[in-house]
Every structure is written in structure tokens, then in C-alpha cells.
PDB file of C-alpha atoms in Angstrom:
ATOM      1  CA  UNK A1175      17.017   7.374  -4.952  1.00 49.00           C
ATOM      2  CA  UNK A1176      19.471   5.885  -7.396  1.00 57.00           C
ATOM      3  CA  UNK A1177      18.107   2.686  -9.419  1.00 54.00           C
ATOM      4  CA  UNK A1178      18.944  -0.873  -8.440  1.00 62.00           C
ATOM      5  CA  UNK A1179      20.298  -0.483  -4.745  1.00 83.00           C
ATOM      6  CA  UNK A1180      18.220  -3.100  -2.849  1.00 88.00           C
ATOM      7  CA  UNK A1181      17.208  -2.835   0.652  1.00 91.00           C
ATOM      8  CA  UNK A1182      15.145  -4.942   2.675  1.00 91.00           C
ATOM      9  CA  UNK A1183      16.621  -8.277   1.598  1.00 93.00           C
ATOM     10  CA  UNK A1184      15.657 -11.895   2.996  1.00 94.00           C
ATOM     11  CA  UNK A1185      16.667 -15.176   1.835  1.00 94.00           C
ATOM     12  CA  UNK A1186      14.291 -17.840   1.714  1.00 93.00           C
ATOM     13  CA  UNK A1187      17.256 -21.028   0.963  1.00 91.00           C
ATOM     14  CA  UNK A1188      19.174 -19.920  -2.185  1.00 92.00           C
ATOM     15  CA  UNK A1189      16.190 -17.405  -3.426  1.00 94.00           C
ATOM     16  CA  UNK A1190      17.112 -14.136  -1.720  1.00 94.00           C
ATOM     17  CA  UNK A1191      14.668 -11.811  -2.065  1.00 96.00           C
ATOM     18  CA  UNK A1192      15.078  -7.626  -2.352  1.00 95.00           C
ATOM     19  CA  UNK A1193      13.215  -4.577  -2.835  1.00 94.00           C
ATOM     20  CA  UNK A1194      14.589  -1.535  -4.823  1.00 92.00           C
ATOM     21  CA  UNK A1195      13.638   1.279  -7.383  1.00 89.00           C
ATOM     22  CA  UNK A1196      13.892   1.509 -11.026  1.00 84.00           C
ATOM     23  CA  UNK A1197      15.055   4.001 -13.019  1.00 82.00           C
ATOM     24  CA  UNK A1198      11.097   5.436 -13.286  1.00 87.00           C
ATOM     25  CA  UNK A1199      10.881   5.449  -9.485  1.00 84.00           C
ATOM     26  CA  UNK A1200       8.716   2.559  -9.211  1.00 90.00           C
ATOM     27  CA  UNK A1201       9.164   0.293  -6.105  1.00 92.00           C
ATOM     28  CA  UNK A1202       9.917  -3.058  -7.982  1.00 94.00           C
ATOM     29  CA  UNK A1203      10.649  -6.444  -6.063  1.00 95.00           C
ATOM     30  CA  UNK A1204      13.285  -8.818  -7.269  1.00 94.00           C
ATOM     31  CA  UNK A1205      13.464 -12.657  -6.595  1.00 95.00           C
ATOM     32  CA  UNK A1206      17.111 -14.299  -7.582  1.00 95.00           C
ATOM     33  CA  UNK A1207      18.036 -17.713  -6.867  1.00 95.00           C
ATOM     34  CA  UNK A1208      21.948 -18.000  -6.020  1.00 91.00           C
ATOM     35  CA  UNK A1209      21.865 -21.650  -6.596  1.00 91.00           C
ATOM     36  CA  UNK A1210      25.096 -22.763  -8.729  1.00 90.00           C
ATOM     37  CA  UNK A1211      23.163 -23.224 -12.647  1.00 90.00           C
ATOM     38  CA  UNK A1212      20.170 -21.456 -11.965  1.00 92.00           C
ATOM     39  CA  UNK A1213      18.755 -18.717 -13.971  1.00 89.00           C
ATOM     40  CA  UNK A1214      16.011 -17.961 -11.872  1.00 93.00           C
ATOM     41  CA  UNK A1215      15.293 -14.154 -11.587  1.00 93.00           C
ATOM     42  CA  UNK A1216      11.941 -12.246 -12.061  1.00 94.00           C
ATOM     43  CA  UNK A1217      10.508  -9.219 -11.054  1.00 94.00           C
ATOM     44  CA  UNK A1218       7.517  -8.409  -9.369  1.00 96.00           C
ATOM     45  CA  UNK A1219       5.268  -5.317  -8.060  1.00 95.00           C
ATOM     46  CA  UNK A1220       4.127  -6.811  -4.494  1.00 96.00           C
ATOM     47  CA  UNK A1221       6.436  -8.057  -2.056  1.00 96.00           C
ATOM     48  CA  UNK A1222       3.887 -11.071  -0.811  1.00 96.00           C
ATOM     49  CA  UNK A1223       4.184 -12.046  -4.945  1.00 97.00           C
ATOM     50  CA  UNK A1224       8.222 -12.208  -4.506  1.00 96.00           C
ATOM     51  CA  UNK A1225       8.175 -14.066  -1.530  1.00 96.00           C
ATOM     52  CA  UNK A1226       5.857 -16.755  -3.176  1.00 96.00           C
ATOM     53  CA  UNK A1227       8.252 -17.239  -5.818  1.00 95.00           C
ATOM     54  CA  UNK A1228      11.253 -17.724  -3.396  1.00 95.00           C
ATOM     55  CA  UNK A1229       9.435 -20.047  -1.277  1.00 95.00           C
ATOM     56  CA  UNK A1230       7.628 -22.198  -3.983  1.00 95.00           C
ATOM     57  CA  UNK A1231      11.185 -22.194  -6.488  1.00 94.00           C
ATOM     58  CA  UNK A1232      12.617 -25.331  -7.263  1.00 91.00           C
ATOM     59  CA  UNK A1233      16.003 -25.470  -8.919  1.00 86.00           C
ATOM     60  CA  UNK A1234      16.835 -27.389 -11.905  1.00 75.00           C
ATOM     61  CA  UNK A1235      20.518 -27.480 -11.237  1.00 61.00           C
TER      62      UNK A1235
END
């Protein structure tokens, strides 16, 4: 599977949330707020750990 194509994506307000593979083949989960100013973004190896993030992130913008 090629790197970086995310499937299985939810949005939890301006976090979405997506699952994809690096280039090693690891299953790696990816939180990204979409909010206009935020740098939010972080990786993470469980999907529960992702969805945390999105649900508990609080923009500074």
C-alpha cells in the first residue's frame, strides 16, 4: 500500500482524524486540526490515542 493515503477518517469539530501507512508499513494514526492558525498535528500508534487528542484539543487560534 502506498504511504500517506488515509482511510477511515472522522472528524471530531475541526480535528479530523485518519488512519494510513508509512513508508515502513506501519499502521500510523494521524490527528490534524483544520482550524484557521492551528498547528495542531501529531501522530499516534492506537486509534483510541488519536481520537483522545481530537476530542480533548483546544485551539489557540
Amino acid at each position: 500500500m502506498r504511504p500517506n493515503r488515509f482511510y477511515n477518517v472522522a472528524r471530531f469539530g475541526p480535528v479530523r482524524v485518519g488512519t494510513h501507512h508509512d513508508g515502513r508499513g506501519r499502521t500510523k494514526h494521524t490527528a490534524v486540526c483544520s482550524g484557521p492558525g492551528c498547528d495542531f498535528s501529531a501522530d499516534y500508534f492506537t486509534r483510541a490515542a488519536a481520537e483522545l487528542a481530537a476530542r480533548t484539543h483546544r485551539c489557540k487560534a
